[in-house]
mmCIF file of C-alpha atoms in Angstrom:
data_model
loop_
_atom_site.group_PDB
_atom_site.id
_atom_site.type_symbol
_atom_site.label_atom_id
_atom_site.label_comp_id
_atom_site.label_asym_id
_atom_site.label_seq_id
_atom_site.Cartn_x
_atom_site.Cartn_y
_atom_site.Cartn_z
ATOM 1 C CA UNK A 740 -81.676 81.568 41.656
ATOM 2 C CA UNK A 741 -77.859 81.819 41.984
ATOM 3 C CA UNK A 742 -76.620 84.805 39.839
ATOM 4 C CA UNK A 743 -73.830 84.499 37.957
ATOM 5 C CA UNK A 744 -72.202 87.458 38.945
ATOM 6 C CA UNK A 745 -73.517 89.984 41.677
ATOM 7 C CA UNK A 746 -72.171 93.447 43.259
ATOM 8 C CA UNK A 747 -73.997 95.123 45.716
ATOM 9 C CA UNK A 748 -73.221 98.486 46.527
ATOM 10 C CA UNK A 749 -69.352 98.099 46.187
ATOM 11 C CA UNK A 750 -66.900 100.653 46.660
ATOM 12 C CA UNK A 751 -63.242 100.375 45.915
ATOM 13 C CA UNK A 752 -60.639 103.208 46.459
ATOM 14 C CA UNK A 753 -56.875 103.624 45.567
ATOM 15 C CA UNK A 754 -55.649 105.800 48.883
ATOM 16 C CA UNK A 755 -57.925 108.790 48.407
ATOM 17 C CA UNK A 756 -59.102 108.202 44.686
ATOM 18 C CA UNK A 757 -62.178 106.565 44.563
ATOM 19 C CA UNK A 758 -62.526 104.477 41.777
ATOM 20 C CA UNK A 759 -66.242 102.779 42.171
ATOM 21 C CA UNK A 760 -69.150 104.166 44.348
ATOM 22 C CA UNK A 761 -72.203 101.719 45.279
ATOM 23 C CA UNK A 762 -72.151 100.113 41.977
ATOM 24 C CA UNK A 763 -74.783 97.762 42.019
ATOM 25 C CA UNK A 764 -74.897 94.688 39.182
ATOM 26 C CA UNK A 765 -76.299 91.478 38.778
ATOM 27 C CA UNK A 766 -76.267 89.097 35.658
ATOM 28 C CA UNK A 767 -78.006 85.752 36.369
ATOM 29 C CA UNK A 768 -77.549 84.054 32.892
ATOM 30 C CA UNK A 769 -73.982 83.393 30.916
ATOM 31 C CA UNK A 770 -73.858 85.766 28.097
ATOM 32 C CA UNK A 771 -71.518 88.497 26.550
ATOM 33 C CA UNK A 772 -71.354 91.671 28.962
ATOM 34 C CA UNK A 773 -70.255 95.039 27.726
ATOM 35 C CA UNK A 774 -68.872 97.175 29.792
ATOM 36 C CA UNK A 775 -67.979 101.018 28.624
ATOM 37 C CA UNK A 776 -67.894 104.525 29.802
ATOM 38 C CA UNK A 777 -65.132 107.441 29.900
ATOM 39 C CA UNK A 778 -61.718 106.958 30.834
ATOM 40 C CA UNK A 779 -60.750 106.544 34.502
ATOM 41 C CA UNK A 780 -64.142 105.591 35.144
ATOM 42 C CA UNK A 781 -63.263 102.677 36.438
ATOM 43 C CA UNK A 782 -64.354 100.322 33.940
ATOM 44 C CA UNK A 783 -60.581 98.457 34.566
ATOM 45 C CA UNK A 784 -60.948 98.226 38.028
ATOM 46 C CA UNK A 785 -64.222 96.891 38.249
ATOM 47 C CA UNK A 786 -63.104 93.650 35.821
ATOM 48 C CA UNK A 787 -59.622 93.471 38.368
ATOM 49 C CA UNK A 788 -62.740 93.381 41.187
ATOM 50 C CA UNK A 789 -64.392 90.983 39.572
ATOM 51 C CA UNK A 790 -61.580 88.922 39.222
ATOM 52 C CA UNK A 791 -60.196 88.977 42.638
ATOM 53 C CA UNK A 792 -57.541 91.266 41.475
ATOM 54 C CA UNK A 793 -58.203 94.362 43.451
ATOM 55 C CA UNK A 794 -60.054 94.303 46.785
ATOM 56 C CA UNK A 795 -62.874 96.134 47.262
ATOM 57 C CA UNK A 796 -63.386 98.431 50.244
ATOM 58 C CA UNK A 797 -66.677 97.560 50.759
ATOM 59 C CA UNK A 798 -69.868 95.811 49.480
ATOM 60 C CA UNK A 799 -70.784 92.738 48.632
ATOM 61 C CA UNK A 800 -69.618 90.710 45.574
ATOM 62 C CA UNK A 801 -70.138 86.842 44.525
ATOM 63 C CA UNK A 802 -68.551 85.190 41.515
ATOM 64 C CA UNK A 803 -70.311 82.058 40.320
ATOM 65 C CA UNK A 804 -71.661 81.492 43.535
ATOM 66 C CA UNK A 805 -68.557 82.102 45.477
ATOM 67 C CA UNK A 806 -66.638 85.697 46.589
ATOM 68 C CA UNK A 807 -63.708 86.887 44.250
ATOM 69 C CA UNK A 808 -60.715 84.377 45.423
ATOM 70 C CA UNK A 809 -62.819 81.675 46.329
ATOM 71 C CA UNK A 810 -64.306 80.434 42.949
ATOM 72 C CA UNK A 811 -63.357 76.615 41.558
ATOM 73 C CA UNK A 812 -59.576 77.085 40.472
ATOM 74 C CA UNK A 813 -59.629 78.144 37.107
ATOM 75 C CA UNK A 814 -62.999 79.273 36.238
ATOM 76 C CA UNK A 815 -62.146 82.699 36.302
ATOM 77 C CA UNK A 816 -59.790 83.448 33.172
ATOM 78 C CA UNK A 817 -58.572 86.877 33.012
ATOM 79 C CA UNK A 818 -56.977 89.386 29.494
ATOM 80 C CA UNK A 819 -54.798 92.319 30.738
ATOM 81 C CA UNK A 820 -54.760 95.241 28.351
ATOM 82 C CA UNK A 821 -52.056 94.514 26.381
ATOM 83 C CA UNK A 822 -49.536 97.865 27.553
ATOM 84 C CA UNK A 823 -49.836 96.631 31.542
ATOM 85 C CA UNK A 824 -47.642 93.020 29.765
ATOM 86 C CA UNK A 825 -43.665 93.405 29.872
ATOM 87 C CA UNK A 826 -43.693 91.741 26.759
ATOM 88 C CA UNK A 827 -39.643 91.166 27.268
ATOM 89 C CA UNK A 828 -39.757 87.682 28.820
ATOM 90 C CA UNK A 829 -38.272 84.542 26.804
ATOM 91 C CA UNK A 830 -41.725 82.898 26.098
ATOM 92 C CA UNK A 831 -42.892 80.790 22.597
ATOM 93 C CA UNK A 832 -47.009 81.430 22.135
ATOM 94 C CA UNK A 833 -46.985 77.375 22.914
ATOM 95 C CA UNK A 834 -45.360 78.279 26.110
ATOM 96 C CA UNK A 835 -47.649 81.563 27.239
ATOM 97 C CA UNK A 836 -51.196 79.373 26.452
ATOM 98 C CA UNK A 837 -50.028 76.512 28.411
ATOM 99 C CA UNK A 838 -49.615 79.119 31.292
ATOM 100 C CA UNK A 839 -53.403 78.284 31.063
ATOM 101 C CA UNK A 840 -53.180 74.547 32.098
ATOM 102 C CA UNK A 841 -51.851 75.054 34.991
ATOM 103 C CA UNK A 842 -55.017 75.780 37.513
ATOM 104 C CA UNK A 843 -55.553 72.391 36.549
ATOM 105 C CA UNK A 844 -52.101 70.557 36.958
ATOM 106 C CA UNK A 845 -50.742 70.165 40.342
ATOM 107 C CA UNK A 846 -46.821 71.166 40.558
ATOM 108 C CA UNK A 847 -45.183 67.836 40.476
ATOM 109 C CA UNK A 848 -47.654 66.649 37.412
ATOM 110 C CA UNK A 849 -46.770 66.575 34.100
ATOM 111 C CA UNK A 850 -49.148 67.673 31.143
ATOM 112 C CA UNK A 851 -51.387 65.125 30.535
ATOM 113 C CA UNK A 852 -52.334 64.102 26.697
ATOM 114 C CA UNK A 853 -55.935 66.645 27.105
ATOM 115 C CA UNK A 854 -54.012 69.210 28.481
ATOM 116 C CA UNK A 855 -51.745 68.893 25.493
ATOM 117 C CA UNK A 856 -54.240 68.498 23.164
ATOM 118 C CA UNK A 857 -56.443 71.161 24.587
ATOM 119 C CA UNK A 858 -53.519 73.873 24.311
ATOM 120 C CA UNK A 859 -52.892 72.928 20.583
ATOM 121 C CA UNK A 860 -56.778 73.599 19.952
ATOM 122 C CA UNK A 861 -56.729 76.984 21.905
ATOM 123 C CA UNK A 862 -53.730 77.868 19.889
ATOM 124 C CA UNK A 863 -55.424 76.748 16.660
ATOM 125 C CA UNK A 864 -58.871 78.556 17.497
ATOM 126 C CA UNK A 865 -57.029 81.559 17.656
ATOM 127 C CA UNK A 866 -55.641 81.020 14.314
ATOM 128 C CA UNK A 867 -51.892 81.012 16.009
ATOM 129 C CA UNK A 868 -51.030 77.090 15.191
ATOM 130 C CA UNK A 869 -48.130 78.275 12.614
ATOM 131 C CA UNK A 870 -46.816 81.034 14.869
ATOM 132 C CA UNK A 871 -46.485 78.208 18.366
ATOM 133 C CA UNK A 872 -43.204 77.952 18.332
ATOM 134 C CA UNK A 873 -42.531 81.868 17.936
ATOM 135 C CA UNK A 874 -41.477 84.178 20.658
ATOM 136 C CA UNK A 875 -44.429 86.485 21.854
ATOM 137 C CA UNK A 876 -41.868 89.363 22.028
ATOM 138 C CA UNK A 877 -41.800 89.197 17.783
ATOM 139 C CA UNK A 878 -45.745 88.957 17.193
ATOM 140 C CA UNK A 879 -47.695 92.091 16.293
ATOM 141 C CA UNK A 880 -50.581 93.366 19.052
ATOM 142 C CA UNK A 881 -53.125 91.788 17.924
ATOM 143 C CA UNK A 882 -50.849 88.039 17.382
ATOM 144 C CA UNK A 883 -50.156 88.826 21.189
ATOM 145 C CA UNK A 884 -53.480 89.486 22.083
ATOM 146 C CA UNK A 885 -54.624 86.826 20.408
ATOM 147 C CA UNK A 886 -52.337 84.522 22.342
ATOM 148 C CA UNK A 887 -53.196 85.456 25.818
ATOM 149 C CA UNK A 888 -56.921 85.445 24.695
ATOM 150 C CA UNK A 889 -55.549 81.444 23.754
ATOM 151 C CA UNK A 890 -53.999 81.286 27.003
ATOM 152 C CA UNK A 891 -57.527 82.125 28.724
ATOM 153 C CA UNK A 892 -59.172 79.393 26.480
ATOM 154 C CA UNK A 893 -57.200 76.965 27.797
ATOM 155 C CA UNK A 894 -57.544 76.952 31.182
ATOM 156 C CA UNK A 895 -61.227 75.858 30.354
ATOM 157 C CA UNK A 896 -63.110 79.401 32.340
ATOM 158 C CA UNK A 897 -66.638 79.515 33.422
ATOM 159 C CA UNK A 898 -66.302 83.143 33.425
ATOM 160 C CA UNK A 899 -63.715 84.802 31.219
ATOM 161 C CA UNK A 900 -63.013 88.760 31.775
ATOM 162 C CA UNK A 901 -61.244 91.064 29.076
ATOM 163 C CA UNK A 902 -60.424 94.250 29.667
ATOM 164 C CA UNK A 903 -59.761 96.315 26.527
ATOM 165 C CA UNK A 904 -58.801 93.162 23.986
ATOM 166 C CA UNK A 905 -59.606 94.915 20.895
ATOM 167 C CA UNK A 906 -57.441 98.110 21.689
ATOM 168 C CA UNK A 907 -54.648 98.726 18.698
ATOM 169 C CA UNK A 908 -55.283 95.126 17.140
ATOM 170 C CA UNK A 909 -56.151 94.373 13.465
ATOM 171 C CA UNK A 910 -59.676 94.195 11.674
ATOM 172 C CA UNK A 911 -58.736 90.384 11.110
ATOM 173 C CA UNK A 912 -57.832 89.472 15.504
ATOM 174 C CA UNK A 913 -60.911 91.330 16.332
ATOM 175 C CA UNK A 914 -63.199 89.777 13.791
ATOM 176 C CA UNK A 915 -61.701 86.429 15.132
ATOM 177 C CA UNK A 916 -61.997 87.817 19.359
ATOM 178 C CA UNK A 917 -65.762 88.730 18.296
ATOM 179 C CA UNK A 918 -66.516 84.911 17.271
ATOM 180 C CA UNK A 919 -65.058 83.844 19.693
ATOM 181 C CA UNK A 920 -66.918 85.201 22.793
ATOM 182 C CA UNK A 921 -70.153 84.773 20.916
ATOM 183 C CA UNK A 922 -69.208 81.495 20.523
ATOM 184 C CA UNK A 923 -68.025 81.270 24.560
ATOM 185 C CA UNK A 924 -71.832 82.960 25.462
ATOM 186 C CA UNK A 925 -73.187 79.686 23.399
ATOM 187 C CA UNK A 926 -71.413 76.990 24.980
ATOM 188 C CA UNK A 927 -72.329 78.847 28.561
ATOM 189 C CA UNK A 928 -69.238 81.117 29.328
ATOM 190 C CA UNK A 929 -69.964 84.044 31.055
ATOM 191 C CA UNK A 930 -67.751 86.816 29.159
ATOM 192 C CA UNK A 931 -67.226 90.129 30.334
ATOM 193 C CA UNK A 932 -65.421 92.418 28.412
ATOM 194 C CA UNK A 933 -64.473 96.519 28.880
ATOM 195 C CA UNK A 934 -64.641 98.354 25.413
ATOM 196 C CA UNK A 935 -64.502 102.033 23.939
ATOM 197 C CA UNK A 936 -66.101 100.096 20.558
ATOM 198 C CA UNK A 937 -69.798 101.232 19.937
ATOM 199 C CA UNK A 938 -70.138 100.659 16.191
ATOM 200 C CA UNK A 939 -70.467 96.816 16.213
ATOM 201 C CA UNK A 940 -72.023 96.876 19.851
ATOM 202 C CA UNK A 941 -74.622 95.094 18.658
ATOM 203 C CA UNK A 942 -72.775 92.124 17.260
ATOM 204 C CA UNK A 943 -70.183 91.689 20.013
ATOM 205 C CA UNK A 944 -73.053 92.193 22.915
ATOM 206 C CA UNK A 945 -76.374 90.910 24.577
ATOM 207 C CA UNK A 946 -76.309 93.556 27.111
ATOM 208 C CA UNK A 947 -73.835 96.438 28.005
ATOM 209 C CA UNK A 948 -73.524 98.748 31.087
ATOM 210 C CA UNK A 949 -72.694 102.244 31.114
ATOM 211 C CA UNK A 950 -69.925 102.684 34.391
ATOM 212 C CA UNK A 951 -69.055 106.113 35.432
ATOM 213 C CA UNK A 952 -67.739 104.795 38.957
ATOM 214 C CA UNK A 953 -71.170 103.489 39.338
ATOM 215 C CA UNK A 954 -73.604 102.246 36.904
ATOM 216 C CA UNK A 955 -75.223 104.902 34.786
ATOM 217 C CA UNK A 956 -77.019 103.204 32.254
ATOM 218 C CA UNK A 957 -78.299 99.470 31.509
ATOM 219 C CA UNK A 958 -79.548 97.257 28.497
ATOM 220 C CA UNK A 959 -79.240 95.676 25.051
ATOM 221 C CA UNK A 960 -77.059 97.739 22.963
ATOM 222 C CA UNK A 961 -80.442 98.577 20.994
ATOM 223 C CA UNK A 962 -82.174 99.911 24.289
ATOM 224 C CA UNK A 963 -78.947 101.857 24.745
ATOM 225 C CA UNK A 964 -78.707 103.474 21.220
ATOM 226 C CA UNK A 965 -82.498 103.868 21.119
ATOM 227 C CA UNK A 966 -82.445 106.131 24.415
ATOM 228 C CA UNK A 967 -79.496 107.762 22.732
ATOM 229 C CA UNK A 968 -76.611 106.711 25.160
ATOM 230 C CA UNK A 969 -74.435 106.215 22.525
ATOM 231 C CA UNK A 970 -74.205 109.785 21.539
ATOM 232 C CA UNK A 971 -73.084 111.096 24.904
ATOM 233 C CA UNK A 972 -70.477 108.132 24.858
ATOM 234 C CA UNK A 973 -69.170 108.293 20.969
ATOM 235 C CA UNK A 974 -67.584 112.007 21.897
ATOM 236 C CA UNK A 975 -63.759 111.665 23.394
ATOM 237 C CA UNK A 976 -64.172 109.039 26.199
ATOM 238 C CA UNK A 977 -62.126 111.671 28.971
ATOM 239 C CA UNK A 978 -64.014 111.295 32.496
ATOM 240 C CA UNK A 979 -64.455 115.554 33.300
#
């Protein structure tokens, strides 16, 4: 059977910082992917890994049956954290989500009437349709998230990665984000997404791993708070 998503023993390293050691992973069914630990423990650079983002300096990784750079153009849809964006760029929210038509629309094309129509329901599904028209520099943080989650939507991913999306955004966007990839995991979207949120684990999750450079624990967020991972992970998340 053709996993999903598979990393054998990769290591990646920034000059002399080593960022992940030998982590080892392998999901071989869609589904909602949790991925925590302390910071700097390279929770970031695995999902930049993942995505093709970052190389890795060794190991083996494959990416809906392909290595990172080689999957189908546009099934890989990738959320920055929102303080890596130079939010100062002249851009409408109708403008930055049909960023995410454009895997699918060669240079010289012009939108076609789905991609049109499947940007206005990306913007609508993110509760954004009255705001389309408004520069992304004026929106609160979680508007803006909200917008490049949108943006992800729209180009249509068979494997969506979000690193951080419910950092410093409302009760109301993450309530909304949390649908959302539940809803993705249902349809057959493989979503992987880093978090420092434990309390609602169990609602935004079917399994979560535990990355301090490597993987260091594994499971359903009940396994997890039943072998009482949580309460090594719910004191400040600093990597000592």
């Amino acid at each position: 059977m053709t996993a999903v998503l598979a990393l054998t023993d990769v290591r990646v390293a920034y000059e002399r910082t080593l960022a992940l050691d030998d982590l080892t992973l392998r999901v071989d069914a869609p589904c909602v992917l949790g991925v925590v630990g302390p910071n700097g423990s390279g929770k970031s650079t695995l999902i930049k890994t993942i995505a093709g983002i970052v190389r890795a300096t060794s190991g083996e990784i494959v990416v809906l049956g392909n290595e990172p750079g080689h999957a189908p153009r546009g099934a890989i849809g990738y959320v920055p954290q929102l303080d890596s964006v130079d939010w100062n760029f002249p851009a409408t929210v109708d403008d930055v989500v049909a960023m995410g038509r454009y895997p699918h629309v060669r240079p010289w094309q012009r939108f076609s009437a789905n991609d049109r129509a499947t940007v206005r329901a990306a913007i609508a599904h993110l509760g954004l349709a009255e705001l389309a028209k408004r520069p992304i520099a004026d929106l609160s943080g979680g508007q803006r998230q909200r917008a490049f989650v949108a943006r992800a939507i729209a180009q249509e991913p068979r494997l969506l990665l979000l690193d951080e999306p419910t950092t410093g955004i409302d009760a109301e966007s993450s309530a909304m984000l949390r649908a959302l990839v539940r809803d993705l995991a249902r349809r057959g979207v493989m979503v992987v997404m880093t978090s420092h949120e434990l309390d609602d684990a169990e609602e935004w999750f079917d399994r979560i791993v535990v990355v301090d450079r490597r993987i260091t624990a594994d499971g359903t967020p009940r396994e997890l708070r039943e072998r009482g991972i949580y309460a090594g992970l719910r004191a400040p998340m600093v990597r000592r």
